[in-house]
Each structure stands twice: as structure tokens, then as C-alpha cells.
Coordinates of C-alpha atoms and ligand atoms in Angstrom, one line a residue:
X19 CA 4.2 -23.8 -11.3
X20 CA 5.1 -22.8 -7.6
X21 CA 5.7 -18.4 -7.8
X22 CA 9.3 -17.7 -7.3
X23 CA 9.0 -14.1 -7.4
X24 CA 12.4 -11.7 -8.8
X25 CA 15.5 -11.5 -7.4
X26 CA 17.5 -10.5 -9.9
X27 CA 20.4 -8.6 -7.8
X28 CA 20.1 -10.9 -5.2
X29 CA 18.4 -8.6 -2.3
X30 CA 17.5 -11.5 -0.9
X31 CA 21.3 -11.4 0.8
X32 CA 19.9 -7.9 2.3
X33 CA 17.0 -9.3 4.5
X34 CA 17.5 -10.7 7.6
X35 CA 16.0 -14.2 8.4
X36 CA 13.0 -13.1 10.3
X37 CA 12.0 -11.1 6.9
X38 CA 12.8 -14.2 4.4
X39 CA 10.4 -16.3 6.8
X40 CA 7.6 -13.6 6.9
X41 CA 8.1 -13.4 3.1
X42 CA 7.8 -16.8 2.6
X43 CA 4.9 -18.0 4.7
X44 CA 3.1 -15.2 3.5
X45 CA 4.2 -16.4 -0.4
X46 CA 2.7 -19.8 0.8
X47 CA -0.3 -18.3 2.3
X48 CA -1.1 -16.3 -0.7
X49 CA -0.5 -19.7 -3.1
X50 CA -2.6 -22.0 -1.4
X51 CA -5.3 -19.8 0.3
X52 CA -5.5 -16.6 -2.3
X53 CA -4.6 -17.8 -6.0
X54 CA -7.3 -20.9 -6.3
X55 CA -10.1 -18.0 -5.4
X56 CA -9.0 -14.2 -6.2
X57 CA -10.1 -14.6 -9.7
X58 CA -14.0 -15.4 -9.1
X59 CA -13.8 -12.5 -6.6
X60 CA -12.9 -10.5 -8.4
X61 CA -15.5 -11.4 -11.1
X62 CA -18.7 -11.7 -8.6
X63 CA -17.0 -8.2 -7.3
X64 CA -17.0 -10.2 -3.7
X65 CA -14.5 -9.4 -0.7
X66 CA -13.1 -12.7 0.5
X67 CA -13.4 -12.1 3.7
X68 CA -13.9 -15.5 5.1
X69 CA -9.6 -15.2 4.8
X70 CA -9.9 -12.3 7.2
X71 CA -8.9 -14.4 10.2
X72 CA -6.1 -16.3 8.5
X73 CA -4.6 -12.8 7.9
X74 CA -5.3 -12.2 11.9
X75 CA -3.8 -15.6 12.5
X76 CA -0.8 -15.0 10.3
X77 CA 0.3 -11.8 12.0
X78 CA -0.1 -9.7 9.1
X79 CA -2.5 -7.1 10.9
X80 CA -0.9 -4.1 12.1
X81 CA 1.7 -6.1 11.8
X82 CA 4.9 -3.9 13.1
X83 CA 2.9 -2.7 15.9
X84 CA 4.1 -3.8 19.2
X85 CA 3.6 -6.9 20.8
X86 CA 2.2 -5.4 24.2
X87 CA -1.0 -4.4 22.1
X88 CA -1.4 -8.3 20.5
X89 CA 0.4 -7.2 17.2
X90 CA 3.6 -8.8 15.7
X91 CA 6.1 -6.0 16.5
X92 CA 7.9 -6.6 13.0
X93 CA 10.3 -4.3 11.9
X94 CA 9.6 -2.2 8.7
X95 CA 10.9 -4.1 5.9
X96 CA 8.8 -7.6 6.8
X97 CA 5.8 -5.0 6.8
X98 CA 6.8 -4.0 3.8
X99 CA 7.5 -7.5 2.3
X100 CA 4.3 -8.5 3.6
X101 CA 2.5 -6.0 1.4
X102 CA 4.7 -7.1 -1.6
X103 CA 3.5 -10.5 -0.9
X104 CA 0.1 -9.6 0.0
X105 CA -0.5 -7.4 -3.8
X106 CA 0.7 -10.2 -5.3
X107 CA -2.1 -11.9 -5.1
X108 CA -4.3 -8.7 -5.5
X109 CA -4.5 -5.0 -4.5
X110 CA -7.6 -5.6 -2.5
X111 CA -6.2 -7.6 -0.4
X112 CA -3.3 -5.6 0.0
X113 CA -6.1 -2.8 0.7
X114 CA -7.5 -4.2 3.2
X115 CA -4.6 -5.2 5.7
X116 CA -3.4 -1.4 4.4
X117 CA -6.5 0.0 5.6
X118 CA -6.5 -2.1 9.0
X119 CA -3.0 -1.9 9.8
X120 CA -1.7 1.8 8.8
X121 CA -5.2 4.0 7.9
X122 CA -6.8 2.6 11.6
X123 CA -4.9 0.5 13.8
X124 CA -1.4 2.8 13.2
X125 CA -3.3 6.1 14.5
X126 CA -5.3 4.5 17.4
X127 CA -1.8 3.5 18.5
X128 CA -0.2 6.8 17.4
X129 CA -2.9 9.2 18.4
X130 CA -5.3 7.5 20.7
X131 CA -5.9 7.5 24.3
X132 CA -4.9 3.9 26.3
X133 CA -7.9 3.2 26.7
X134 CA -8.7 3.6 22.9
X135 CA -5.6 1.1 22.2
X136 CA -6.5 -1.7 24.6
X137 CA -9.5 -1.5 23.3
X138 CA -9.8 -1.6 19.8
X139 CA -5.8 -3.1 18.9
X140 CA -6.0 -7.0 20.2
X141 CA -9.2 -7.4 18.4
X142 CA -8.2 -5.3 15.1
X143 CA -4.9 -7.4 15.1
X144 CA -6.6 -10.9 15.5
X145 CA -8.7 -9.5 12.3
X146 CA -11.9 -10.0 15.1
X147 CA -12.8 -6.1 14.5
X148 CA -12.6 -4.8 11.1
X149 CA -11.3 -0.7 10.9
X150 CA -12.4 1.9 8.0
X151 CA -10.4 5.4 7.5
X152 CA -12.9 8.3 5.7
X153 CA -11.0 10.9 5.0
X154 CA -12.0 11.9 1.2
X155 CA -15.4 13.6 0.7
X156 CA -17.3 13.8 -2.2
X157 CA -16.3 17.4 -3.3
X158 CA -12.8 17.1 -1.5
X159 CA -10.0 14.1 -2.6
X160 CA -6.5 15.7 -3.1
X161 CA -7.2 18.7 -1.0
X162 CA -8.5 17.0 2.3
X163 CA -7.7 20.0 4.0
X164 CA -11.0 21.7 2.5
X165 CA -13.2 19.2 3.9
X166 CA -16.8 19.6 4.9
X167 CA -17.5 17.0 7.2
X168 CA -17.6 18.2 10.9
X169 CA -18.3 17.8 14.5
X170 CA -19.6 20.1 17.1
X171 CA -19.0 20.3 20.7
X172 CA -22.4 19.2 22.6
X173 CA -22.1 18.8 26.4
X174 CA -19.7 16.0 27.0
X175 CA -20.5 14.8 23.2
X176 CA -19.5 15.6 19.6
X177 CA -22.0 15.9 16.9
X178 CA -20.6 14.4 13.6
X179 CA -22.3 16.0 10.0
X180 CA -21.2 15.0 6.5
X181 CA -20.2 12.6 3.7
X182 CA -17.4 10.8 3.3
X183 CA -16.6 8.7 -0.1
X184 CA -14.5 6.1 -1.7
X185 CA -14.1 4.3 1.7
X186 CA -12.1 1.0 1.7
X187 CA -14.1 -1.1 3.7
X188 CA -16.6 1.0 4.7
X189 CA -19.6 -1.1 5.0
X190 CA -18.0 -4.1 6.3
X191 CA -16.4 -2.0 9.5
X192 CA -16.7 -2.0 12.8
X193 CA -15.3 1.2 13.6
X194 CA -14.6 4.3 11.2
X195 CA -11.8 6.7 11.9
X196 CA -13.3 9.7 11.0
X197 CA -11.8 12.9 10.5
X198 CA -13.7 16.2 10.5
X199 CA -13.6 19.7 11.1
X200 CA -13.7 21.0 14.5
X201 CA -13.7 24.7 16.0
X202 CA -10.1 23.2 17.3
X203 CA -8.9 22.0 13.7
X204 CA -9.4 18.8 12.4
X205 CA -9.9 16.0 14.9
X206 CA -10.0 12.3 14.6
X207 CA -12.9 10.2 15.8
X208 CA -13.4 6.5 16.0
X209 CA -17.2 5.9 15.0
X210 CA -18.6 2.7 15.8
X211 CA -21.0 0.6 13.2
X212 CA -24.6 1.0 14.6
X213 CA -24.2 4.4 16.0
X214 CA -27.6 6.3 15.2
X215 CA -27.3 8.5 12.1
X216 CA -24.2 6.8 10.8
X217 CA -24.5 4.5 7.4
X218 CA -22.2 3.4 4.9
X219 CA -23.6 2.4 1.8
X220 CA -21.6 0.2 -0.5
X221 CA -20.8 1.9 -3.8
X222 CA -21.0 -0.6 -6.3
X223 CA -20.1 -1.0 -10.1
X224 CA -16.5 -0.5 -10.0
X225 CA -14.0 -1.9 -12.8
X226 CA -11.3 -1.7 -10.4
X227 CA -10.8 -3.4 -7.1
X228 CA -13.6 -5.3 -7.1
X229 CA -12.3 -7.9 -4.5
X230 CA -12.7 -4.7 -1.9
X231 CA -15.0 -3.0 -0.4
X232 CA -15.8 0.6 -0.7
X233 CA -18.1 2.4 0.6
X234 CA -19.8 5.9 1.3
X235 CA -19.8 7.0 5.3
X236 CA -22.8 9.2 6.2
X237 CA -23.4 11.1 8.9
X238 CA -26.2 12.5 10.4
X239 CA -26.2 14.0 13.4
X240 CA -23.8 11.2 14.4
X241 CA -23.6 11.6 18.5
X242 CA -20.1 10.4 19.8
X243 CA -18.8 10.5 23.5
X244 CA -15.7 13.1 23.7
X245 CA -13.8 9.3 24.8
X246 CA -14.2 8.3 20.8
X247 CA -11.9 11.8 20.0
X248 CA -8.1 10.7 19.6
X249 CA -6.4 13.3 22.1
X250 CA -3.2 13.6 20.9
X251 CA -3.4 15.2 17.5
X252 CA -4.8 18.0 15.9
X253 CA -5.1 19.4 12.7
X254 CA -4.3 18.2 8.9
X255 CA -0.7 16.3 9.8
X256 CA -3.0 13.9 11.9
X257 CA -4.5 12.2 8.6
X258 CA -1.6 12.9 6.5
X259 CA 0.6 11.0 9.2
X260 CA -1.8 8.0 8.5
X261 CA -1.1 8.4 4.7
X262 CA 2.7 7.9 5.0
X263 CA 2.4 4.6 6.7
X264 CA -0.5 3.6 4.1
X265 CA 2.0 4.5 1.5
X266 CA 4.8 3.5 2.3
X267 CA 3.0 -0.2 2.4
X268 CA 2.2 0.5 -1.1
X269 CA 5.1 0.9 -2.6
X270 CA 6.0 -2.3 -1.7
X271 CA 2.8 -3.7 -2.8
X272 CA 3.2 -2.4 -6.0
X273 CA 6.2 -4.7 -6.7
X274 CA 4.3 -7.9 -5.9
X275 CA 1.8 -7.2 -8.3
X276 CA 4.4 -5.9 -10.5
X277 CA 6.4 -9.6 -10.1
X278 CA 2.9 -11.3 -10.9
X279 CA 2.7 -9.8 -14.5
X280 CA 6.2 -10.5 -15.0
X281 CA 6.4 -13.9 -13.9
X282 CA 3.1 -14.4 -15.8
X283 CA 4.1 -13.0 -19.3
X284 CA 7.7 -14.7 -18.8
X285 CA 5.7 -18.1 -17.9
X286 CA 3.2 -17.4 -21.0
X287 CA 5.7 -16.1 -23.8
X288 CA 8.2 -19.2 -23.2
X289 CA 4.9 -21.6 -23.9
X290 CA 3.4 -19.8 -26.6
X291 CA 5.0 -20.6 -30.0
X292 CA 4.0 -18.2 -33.2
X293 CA 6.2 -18.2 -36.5
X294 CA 7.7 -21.6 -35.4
X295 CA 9.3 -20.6 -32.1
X296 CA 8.6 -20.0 -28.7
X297 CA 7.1 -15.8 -28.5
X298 CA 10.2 -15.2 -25.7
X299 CA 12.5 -16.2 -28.5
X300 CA 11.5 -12.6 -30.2
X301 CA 14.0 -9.5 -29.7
X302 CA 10.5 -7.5 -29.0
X303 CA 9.2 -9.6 -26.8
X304 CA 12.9 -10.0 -24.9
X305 CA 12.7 -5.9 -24.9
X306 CA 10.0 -6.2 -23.1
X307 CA 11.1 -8.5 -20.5
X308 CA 14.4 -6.7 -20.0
X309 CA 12.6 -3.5 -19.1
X310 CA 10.3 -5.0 -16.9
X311 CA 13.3 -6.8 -14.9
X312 CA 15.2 -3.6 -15.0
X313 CA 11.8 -1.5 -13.2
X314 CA 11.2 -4.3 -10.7
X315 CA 14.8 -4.2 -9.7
X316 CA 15.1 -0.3 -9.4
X317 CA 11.4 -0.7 -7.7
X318 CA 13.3 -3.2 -5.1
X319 CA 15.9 -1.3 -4.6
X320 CA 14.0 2.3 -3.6
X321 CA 11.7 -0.1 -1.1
X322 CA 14.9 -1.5 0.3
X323 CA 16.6 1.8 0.9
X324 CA 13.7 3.5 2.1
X325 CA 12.8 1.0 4.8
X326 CA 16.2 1.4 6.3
X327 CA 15.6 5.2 6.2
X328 CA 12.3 4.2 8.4
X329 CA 14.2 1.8 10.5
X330 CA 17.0 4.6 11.1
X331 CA 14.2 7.2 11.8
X332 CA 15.2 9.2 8.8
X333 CA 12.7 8.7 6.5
X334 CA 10.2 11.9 5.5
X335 CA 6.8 11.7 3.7
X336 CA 8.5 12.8 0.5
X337 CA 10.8 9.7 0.7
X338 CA 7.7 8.3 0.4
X339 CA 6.0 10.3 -2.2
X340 CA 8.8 9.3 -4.7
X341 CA 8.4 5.5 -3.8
X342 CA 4.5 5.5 -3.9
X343 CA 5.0 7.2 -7.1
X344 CA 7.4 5.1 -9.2
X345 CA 6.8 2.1 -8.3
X346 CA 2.9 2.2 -8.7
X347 CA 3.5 3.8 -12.0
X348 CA 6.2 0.8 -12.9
X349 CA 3.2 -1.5 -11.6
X350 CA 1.2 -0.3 -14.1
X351 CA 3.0 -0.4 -17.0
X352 CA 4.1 -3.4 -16.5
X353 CA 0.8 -4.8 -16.5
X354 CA -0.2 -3.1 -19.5
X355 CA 2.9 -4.7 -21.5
X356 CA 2.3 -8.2 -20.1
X357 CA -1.4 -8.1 -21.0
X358 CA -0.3 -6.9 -24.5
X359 CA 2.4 -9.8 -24.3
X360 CA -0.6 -12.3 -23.9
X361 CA -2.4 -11.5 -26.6
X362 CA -6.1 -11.9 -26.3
X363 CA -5.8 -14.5 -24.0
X364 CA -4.7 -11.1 -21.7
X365 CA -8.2 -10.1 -21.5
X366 CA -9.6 -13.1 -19.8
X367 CA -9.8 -13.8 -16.1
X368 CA -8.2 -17.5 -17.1
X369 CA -5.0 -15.2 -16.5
X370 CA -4.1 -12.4 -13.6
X371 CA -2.3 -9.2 -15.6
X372 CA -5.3 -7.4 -16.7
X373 CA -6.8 -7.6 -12.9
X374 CA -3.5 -6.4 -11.3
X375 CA -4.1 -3.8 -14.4
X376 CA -7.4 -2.9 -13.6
X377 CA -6.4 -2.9 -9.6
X378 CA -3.5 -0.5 -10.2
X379 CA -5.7 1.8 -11.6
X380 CA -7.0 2.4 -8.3
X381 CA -3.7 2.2 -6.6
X382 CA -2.5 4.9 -8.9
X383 CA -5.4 7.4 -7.7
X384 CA -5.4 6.8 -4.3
X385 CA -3.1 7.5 -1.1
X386 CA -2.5 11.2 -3.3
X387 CA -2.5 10.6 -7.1
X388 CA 0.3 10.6 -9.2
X389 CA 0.5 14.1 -9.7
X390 CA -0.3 15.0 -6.2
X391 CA 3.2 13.1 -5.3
X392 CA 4.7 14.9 -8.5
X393 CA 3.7 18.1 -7.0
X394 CA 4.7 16.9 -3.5
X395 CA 8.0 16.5 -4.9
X396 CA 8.0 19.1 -6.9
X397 CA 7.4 21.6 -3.8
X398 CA 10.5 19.6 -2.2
X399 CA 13.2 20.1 -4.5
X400 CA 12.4 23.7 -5.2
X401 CA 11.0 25.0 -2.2
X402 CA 7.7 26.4 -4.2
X403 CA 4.1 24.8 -3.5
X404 CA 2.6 24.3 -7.1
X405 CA -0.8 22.8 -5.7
X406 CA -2.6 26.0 -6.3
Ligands
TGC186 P1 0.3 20.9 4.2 O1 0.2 22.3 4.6 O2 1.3 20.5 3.2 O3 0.4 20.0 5.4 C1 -0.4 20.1 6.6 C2 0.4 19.6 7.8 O4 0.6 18.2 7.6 C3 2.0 17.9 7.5 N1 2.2 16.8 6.5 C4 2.4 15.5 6.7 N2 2.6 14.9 7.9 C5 2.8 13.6 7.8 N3 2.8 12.9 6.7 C6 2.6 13.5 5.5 N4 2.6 12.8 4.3 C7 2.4 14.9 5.5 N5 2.1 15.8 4.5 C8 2.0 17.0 5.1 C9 2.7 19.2 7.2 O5 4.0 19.2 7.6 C10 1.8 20.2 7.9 O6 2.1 20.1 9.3 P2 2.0 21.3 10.3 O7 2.5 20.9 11.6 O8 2.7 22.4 9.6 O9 0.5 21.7 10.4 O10 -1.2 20.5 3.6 P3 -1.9 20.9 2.3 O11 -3.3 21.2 2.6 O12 -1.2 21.9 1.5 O13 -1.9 19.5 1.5 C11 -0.8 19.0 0.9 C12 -1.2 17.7 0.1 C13 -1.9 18.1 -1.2 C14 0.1 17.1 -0.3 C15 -2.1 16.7 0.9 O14 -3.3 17.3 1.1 C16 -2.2 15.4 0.2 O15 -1.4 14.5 0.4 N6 -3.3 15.2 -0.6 C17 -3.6 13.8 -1.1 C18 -4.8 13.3 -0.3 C19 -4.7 11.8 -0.1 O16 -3.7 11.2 -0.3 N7 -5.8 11.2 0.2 C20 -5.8 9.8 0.6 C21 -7.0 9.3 1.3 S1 -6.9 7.8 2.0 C22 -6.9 6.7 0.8 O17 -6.8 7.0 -0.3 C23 -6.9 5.3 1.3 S2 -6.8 4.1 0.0 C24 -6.7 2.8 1.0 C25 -6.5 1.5 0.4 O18 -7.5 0.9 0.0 O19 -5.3 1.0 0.4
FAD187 P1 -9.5 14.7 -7.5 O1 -8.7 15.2 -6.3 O2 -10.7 15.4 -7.9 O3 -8.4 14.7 -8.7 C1 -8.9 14.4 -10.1 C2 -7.7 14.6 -11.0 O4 -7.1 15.9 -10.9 C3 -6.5 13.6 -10.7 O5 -5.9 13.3 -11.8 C4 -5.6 14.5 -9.8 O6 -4.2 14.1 -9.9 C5 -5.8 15.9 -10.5 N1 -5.5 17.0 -9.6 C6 -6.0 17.2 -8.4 N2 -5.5 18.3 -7.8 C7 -4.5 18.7 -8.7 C8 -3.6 19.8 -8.7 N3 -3.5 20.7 -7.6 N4 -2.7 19.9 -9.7 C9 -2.8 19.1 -10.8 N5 -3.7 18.0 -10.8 C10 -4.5 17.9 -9.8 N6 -10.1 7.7 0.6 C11 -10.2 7.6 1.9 O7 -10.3 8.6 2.7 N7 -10.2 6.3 2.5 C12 -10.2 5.2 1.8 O8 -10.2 4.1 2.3 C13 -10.1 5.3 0.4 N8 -10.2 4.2 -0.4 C14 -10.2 4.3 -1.8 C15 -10.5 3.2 -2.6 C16 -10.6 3.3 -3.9 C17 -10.9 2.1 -4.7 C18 -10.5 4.6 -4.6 C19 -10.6 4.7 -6.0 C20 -10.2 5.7 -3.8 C21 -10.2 5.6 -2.4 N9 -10.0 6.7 -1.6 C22 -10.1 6.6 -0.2 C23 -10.1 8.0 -2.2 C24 -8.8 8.5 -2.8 O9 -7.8 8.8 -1.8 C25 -9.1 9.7 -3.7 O10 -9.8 9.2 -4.8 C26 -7.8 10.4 -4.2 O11 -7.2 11.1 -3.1 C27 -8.1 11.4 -5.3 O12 -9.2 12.2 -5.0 P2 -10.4 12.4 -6.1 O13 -10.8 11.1 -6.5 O14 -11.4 13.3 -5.5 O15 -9.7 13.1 -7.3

């Protein structure tokens, strides 16, 4: 059966038509292209990356960067909605276009020199040149700002020593944004694949997102041209800007994987018949629904809102925070309850809910963990930094 997706308070009203068409071809693309193979992916722990250009073709890379740079110029809700779309299928492919389009492509336009955009923006967009951001280090994840990882001034060059870890697409990239410390502050560089010294070994054996790459970025005495630098930021806000794009993407994702476990345990529990009657027909198992209707909607509703604030210029990064964390936290229960709601047949990869499960694991670490956006807003409402 065709995936309708929810709608239960009609949002759909809210979009404009540009945004209902962007949703829907990328509902179609993620049907036809996505759905017959995510789920042996995800078993042989394979990135499908012969779809890469298809997402190029689509317009879904870097998608609501501007036109003059070979991107779509959409506006932020169709980004959003195209993450939505994108998780539905699975968080790693949601990763990916994340990683591409907010983590690399966003600061090469936001931070990078012209010569840096023209460069590396047509090709990233077309999905021709594939982008990695490291900014977590082995021995630094919530608290970037300690990081070890560094680069010294030599002649016209920088010298780039360190580790980076956990690294979406690491070993499949062209070019790494690397951020590291400097005598001036943390700096961004762009590190090309095949620079001397640099490797980025695949880390393997993961229960989670295993239709993504990640990777570790090494460095050794990694020699880049002052021209691979972005000029126009220094310090910590430079990657933390990055991470409110990244995020904000997610929080929309997190309600198409959200609407996959719900349509899936609706779909299952109206089939299945135990006791003489169809599971849905069970006040427990209509509990369950309800709730998971009522989180999607509220989930809608905070995306909605918050893309206007973006669109109006008025959104901050603890906007964000709160969106990141509800509605991957929603995401995740939800998936639980529907994998409980299918019974054993939950556990098997015949069905999606207990890959969105696993996935969401990840989701819910990553781009600042749960508590890290607790303590984020936390420190908002009261003034008073609890991270230390
Ligand atoms: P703090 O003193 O609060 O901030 C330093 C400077 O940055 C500014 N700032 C931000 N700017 C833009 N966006 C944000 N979200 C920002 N948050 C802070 C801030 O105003 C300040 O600016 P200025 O001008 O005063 O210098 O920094 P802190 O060291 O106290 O850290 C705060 C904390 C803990 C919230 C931050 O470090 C944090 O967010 N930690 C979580 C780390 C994280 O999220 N890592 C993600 C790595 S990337 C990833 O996971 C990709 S997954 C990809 C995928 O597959 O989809
Ligand atoms: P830690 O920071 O060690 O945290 C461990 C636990 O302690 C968490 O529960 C955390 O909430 C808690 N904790 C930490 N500090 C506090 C505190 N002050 N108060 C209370 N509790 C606290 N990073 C990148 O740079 N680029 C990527 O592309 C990328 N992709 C990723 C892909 C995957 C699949 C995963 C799993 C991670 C990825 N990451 C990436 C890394 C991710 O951002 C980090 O894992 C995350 O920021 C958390 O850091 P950590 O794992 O070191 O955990």
C-alpha cells in the first residue's frame, strides 16, 4: 500500500505549493527508489550510494542554497519537508544529504572564500563531490570546544595533527571540513581525500545506522594551502553554526521516521486478528495509536512553527535545541511502541520499526545529545550554564 504519511490537523493547508510538490516527488522518490532496497542495506551494513546522484538530480543537496551556486534555492520548510521525507525511508539517508547539505556545503557557502564556493558547491549539489564534517574527537563529543586536533601556521601552509571520530561519511568523501585548533581560535579547513597524511578509516560494527558511513579522520602532519582555511569565521560559533542547520533538518526527519512506525503498526494491527478480532480493535492497542497521532501532530506543529521563525529570521539555536530534542525523543518512542505492537514479527527486517528504532538511537546522540539540548535549554530559561 502506496505511504500516505499523517496529516491529522490538516497542515497540509499551511504549505505552499512549491513545498507539497517537493514533498511529494520526494515521497515518490523514496517509494520507488529507497523502500524495495533500504532493508538489505541496512543488513549487509552497505551505503547505497549508487542513489547519490538521483538525490543530486532531485535537488535535494544543499537544497535551500541559492541557485547562483547550482543549488535549488528552496525556502526552509521544503528543506525541512525534504528531510521528513528523506528519514522516512531511513536516518542514513537522511544523514547523508544532512551531512552534504548543512555540516559541508552550508559553511562553504556561509564561511568560505568565492573561490571555495564555485568551487566545491556545483559539484557537492549535483551529488558529483561527496563532503564529510569532523568535528568530534575521540576524547571530546559534547564539549567540542576542548578539542585536540590542530593546525600550525607553516610558511604559506597549515599543518593539520589529530583524530577525529564518528564521522558521517568519512571514508567515502572528497573533501572533509575540518575544524581544529589554531593560535587564532578554532579554524575551519576543507581537506581534500588523498592529501598526504590524511586517512579515514571506516569504523565498522555498528547496530545503528548501518546504511551510513562513519568513519575516523586522521591526520598526520596533514599539509594544507592557507586557500583550504574558510576566512570568514573564527572560533567555536563557526561549527556550532553548522550544528543549527544540521539540526534543524533533523527535527523534521525525526517525524518521517516517526510517520513510518505509525503507518506501519496502524497498517499491521488492523491485519492482525488475535482473540477473534482485528489487534486495532483493542482499547490498548487504540491507546497506543492515539498517543502516537497526538506526538506526530505536536511534532508537526513545532517543525511548522519553527520554520517560519527561520523564514522570518527569528529563529535561535535554542528554538532548535527544543525541536531536535522532542521530536527525536517522540521518534523513538514511537518506534519502540510500534515494534512492541508487532509482536515478534517487530524484530525482523520483513518489517521497518525496529531499523528506524535502531537508527534513532544514533539520531538521539548525535547533533548534541538529549541532555546536552536539556542543558542547552536549561541554561536558556534560567540564565545559569549547568554543563559543568
Ligand atoms: P558556548 O560558549 O555556549 O558557545 C561558543 C560560541 O558559539 C555560539 N553558539 C552557537 N552559534 C550558532 N549555533 C549554535 N547552536 C550555537 N551554540 C553556541 C555562542 O553564542 C558562542 O559565540 P561567541 O560569539 O560568544 O563566541 O560554547 P560551549 O563550549 O559552552 O558549548 C556549548 C555546548 C555544550 C552547547 C556545545 O558545545 C554543543 O552544542 N555541544 C554538542 C556537540 C555536538 O552537537 N556535536 C555534534 C557533532 S556533528 C554531528 O553529530 C553530525 S551527525 C551528522 C549526521 O549524520 O546527520
Ligand atoms: P559524550 O559527550 O561522551 O557523552 C556521553 C554521555 O554523557 C551522553 O549521554 C551525554 O548526554 C552525557 N553528557 C555529556 N556531557 C554531559 C553534561 N555536561 N551533563 C550531563 N550529561 C552529559 N560527529 C561529527 O563531528 N561529525 C559527524 O558526521 C558525526 N556523525 C555521527 C554519526 C553517528 C552514527 C554517531 C553515533 C555520532 C556521530 N557524530 C559525529 C558524533 C556525535 O556528535 C557525538 O557522538 C555526540 O556529540 C556525543 O559525543 P560522545 O559520543 O563523545 O558522547
Amino acid at each position: 500500500m502506496a505511504f500516505k504519511g499523517l496529516d491529522y490537523y490538516d497542515l497540509d493547508e499551511l504549505l505552499s505549493e512549491e513545498d507539497r510538490m517537493v514533498r511529494d516527488m520526494t515521497r515518490d522518490w523514496v517509494s520507488d527508489a529507497v523502500m524495495p532496497i533500504i532493508d538489505e542495506a541496512y543488513e549487509n551494513a552497505v551505503f547505497p550510494r549508487h542513489l547519490v546522484p538521483q538525490i543530486g538530480e532531485l535537488g535535494l543537496l544543499g537544497a535551500n542554497l541559492p541557485e547562483e551556486y547550482g543549488c535549488a534555492g528552496m525556502g526552509p520548510t521544503a528543506y525541512g519537508i525534504i528531510c521528513q521525507e528523506l528519514e522516512r525511508g531511513d536516518s542514513g539517508l537522511r544523514s547523508f544529504v544532512s551531512v552534504q547539505g548543512s555540516l559541508v556545503m552550508w559553511p562553504i557557502f556561509a564561511y568560505g572564500s568565492e573561490e571555495q564556493k564555485r568551487r566545491w558547491l556545483p559539484e557537492m549539489a549535483k551529488g558529483n563531490k561527496i563532503g564529510c564534517f569532523g568535528l568530534t574527537e575521540p576524547d571530546h563529543g559534547s564539549d567540542p570546544g576542548g578539542m585536540i586536533t590542530n593546525a600550525k601556521k607553516d610558511g604559506a601552509d597549515w599543518i593539520l595533527n589529530g583524530a577525529k571520530m564518528w564521522i558521517t561519511n568519512g571514508t567515502i568523501a572528497d573533501v572533509a571540513v575540518v575544524w581544529a585548533q589554531t593560535e587564532d581560535g578554532i579554524q575551519g579547513f576543507l581537506v581534500e581525500a588523498g592529501t598526504p597524511g590524511f586517512t579515514a578509516p571506516e569504523q565498522k560494527r555498528k547496530y545503528s545506522l548501518r546504511a551510513s558511513v562513519t568513519s575516523e579522520l586522521v591526520f598526520d602532519d596533514v599539509r594544507v594551502p592557507d586557500s583550504a582555511r574558510f576566512p570568514n569565521v573564527k572560533g567555536l560559533k563557526g561549527p556550532l553554526g553548522c550544528l543549527s542547520q544540521a539540526r534543524y533538518g533533523i527535527a523534521w526527519g525525526a517525524i518521517g521516521a516517526a510517520m513510518a512506525c505509525y503507518d506501519e503498526a496502524l497498517q499491521y494491527t488492523l491485519g492482525r486478528e488475535q482473540f477473534g478480532k482485528p489487534l486495532a480493535g483493542f482499547q490498548l492497542i487504540q491507546a497506543k495509536l492515539a498517543e502516537m497521532v497526538t506526538e506526530i501532530t505536536k511534532a508537526q506543529l513545532i517543525c511548522w512553527r519553527l520554520a517560519k521563525l527561520k523564514e522570518a529570521g527569528k529563529i535561535r539555536p535554542q528554538h532548535v535545541s527544543l525541536a531536535k530534542r522532542n521530536n527525536v525523543a517522540m521518534a523513538l518512542d514511537i518506534a519502540r511502541v510500534a515494534r512492541d505492537m508487532l509482536g515478534a514479527n517487530g524484530i525482523t527486517a520483513e518489517y521497518q520499526c525496529m531499523r528506524h528504532m535502531c537508527n534513532l538511537e544514533s539520531v538521539y546522540t548525535y547533533e548534541g545529545t538529549h541532555s546536552i539540548h536539556t542543558l542547552i535549554l536549561g541554561q536558556d530559561v534560567t540564565g545559569i550554564a549547568a554543563f559543568e
